[in-house]
mmCIF file of C-alpha atoms in Angstrom:
data_model
loop_
_atom_site.group_PDB
_atom_site.id
_atom_site.type_symbol
_atom_site.label_atom_id
_atom_site.label_comp_id
_atom_site.label_asym_id
_atom_site.label_seq_id
_atom_site.Cartn_x
_atom_site.Cartn_y
_atom_site.Cartn_z
ATOM 1 C CA MET O 11 6.376 0.921 27.684
ATOM 2 C CA PHE O 12 7.928 1.510 31.115
ATOM 3 C CA GLU O 13 5.941 0.291 34.097
ATOM 4 C CA VAL O 14 6.670 3.000 36.668
ATOM 5 C CA GLY O 15 4.383 2.918 39.685
ATOM 6 C CA PHE O 16 3.686 5.624 42.235
ATOM 7 C CA SER O 17 6.193 4.237 44.771
ATOM 8 C CA GLU O 18 9.031 4.205 42.207
ATOM 9 C CA LEU O 19 8.180 7.751 41.154
ATOM 10 C CA CYS O 20 8.249 8.941 44.783
ATOM 11 C CA MET O 21 11.616 7.245 45.297
ATOM 12 C CA VAL O 22 13.087 8.984 42.228
ATOM 13 C CA ALA O 23 11.706 12.333 43.402
ATOM 14 C CA LEU O 24 13.216 11.848 46.881
ATOM 15 C CA VAL O 25 16.634 10.919 45.462
ATOM 16 C CA ALA O 26 16.487 13.898 43.077
ATOM 17 C CA LEU O 27 15.612 16.194 45.988
ATOM 18 C CA LEU O 28 18.582 14.929 48.002
ATOM 19 C CA VAL O 29 21.072 14.991 45.104
ATOM 20 C CA ILE O 30 20.035 18.193 43.323
ATOM 21 C CA GLY O 31 18.713 20.172 46.229
ATOM 22 C CA PRO O 32 15.460 22.059 46.754
ATOM 23 C CA GLU O 33 16.670 25.257 45.011
ATOM 24 C CA ARG O 34 17.534 23.692 41.647
ATOM 25 C CA LEU O 35 14.936 20.886 41.628
ATOM 26 C CA PRO O 36 12.121 22.915 39.911
ATOM 27 C CA LYS O 37 14.471 24.047 37.107
ATOM 28 C CA VAL O 38 15.758 20.515 36.577
ATOM 29 C CA ALA O 39 12.198 19.132 36.616
ATOM 30 C CA ARG O 40 11.102 21.671 33.973
ATOM 31 C CA LEU O 41 14.155 20.876 31.856
ATOM 32 C CA ALA O 42 13.515 17.120 32.170
ATOM 33 C CA GLY O 43 9.851 17.646 31.234
ATOM 34 C CA PHE O 44 10.884 19.734 28.233
ATOM 35 C CA TRP O 45 13.223 17.027 26.955
ATOM 36 C CA VAL O 46 10.705 14.251 27.586
ATOM 37 C CA GLY O 47 8.122 16.200 25.568
ATOM 38 C CA LYS O 48 10.601 16.866 22.785
ATOM 39 C CA THR O 49 11.540 13.176 22.691
ATOM 40 C CA ARG O 50 7.876 12.131 22.541
ATOM 41 C CA ASN O 51 7.218 14.561 19.694
ATOM 42 C CA MET O 52 10.244 13.275 17.819
ATOM 43 C CA MET O 53 9.158 9.658 18.299
ATOM 44 C CA ALA O 54 5.628 10.491 17.109
ATOM 45 C CA SER O 55 7.083 12.208 14.043
ATOM 46 C CA VAL O 56 9.299 9.227 13.215
ATOM 47 C CA LYS O 57 6.359 6.862 13.702
ATOM 48 C CA ALA O 58 4.185 8.967 11.373
ATOM 49 C CA GLU O 59 6.917 8.998 8.701
ATOM 50 C CA ILE O 60 7.351 5.232 8.928
ATOM 51 C CA ASN O 61 3.594 4.687 8.629
ATOM 52 C CA ALA O 62 3.432 7.043 5.642
ATOM 53 C CA GLU O 63 6.289 5.189 3.942
ATOM 54 C CA LEU O 64 4.640 1.818 4.597
ATOM 55 C CA GLN O 65 1.378 3.072 3.120
ATOM 56 C CA ALA O 66 3.249 4.428 0.109
ATOM 57 C CA GLU O 67 4.923 1.047 -0.368
ATOM 58 C CA GLU O 68 1.548 -0.694 -0.147
ATOM 59 C CA MET O 69 0.179 1.685 -2.771
ATOM 60 C CA ARG O 70 3.152 0.967 -5.044
ATOM 61 C CA GLN O 71 2.526 -2.759 -4.648
ATOM 62 C CA LEU O 72 -1.178 -2.336 -5.469
ATOM 63 C CA LEU O 73 -0.337 -0.267 -8.549
ATOM 64 C CA LYS O 74 2.118 -2.930 -9.656
ATOM 65 C CA GLU O 75 -0.545 -5.613 -9.268
ATOM 66 C CA GLN O 76 -3.050 -3.415 -11.109
ATOM 67 C CA SER O 77 -0.665 -2.955 -14.033
ATOM 68 C CA GLY O 78 -0.269 -6.734 -14.163
ATOM 69 C CA LEU O 79 -4.039 -7.091 -14.365
ATOM 70 C CA GLU O 80 -4.202 -4.509 -17.132
ATOM 71 C CA GLU O 81 -1.602 -6.468 -19.090
ATOM 72 C CA LEU O 82 -3.649 -9.648 -18.669
ATOM 73 C CA GLN O 83 -6.798 -7.864 -19.837
ATOM 74 C CA LYS O 84 -4.927 -6.544 -22.886
ATOM 75 C CA MET O 85 -3.660 -10.037 -23.667
ATOM 76 C CA GLN O 86 -7.193 -11.409 -23.307
ATOM 77 C CA HIS O 87 -8.475 -8.745 -25.694
ATOM 78 C CA ASP O 88 -5.696 -9.525 -28.195
ATOM 79 C CA PHE O 89 -6.446 -13.267 -28.047
ATOM 80 C CA SER O 90 -10.142 -12.588 -28.485
ATOM 81 C CA ASN O 91 -9.439 -10.452 -31.559
ATOM 82 C CA ALA O 92 -7.125 -13.117 -32.975
ATOM 83 C CA ALA O 93 -9.777 -15.802 -32.404
ATOM 84 C CA ASP O 94 -12.420 -13.669 -34.107
ATOM 85 C CA THR O 95 -10.115 -13.060 -37.078
ATOM 86 C CA LEU O 96 -9.310 -16.760 -37.349
ATOM 87 C CA LYS O 97 -12.983 -17.693 -37.115
ATOM 88 C CA ALA O 98 -13.892 -15.178 -39.823
ATOM 89 C CA SER O 99 -11.100 -16.404 -42.104
ATOM 90 C CA LEU O 100 -12.291 -20.004 -41.696
ATOM 91 C CA GLU O 101 -15.981 -19.201 -42.185
ATOM 92 C CA GLN O 102 -15.532 -17.000 -45.276
ATOM 93 C CA PRO O 103 -14.360 -19.776 -47.660
ATOM 94 C CA LEU O 104 -17.098 -22.079 -46.350
ATOM 95 C CA LEU O 105 -19.750 -19.446 -46.990
ATOM 96 C CA GLU O 106 -18.428 -18.816 -50.498
ATOM 97 C CA GLU O 107 -18.337 -22.549 -51.232
ATOM 98 C CA SER O 108 -21.876 -23.095 -49.986
ATOM 99 C CA ALA O 109 -23.123 -20.117 -52.018
ATOM 100 C CA THR O 110 -21.486 -21.604 -55.118
ATOM 101 C CA ARG O 111 -23.114 -24.981 -54.493
ATOM 102 C CA VAL O 112 -26.520 -23.395 -53.995
ATOM 103 C CA LYS O 113 -26.184 -21.518 -57.298
ATOM 104 C CA SER O 114 -25.188 -24.696 -59.115
ATOM 105 C CA TYR O 115 -28.354 -26.484 -57.925
ATOM 106 C CA GLU O 116 -30.748 -23.720 -58.956
ATOM 107 C CA PRO O 117 -32.957 -24.629 -61.900
ATOM 108 C CA GLU O 118 -32.692 -22.473 -64.962
#
């Protein structure tokens, strides 16, 4: 994120020593470290929440797609049933007619 080399870090430490003074520098350094750690923890927490929300959104999208597939499968099943019913209704009169014709040709 920030490219801070050793020379820049030494320069900041020297300026802090001159501005703050040697007596208060350890307290200020501890306080700065505390706040940096707290900020990092907060950023990690926010990042984890964002990732969790993105995963939840992906799961919602997958469930939505899955429900669409289920609807298509139901429609396919309904069409298959309708085709079977239509086929049976068309075959039944033909079977009855052929049975009648066979009976009429039987010798007595």
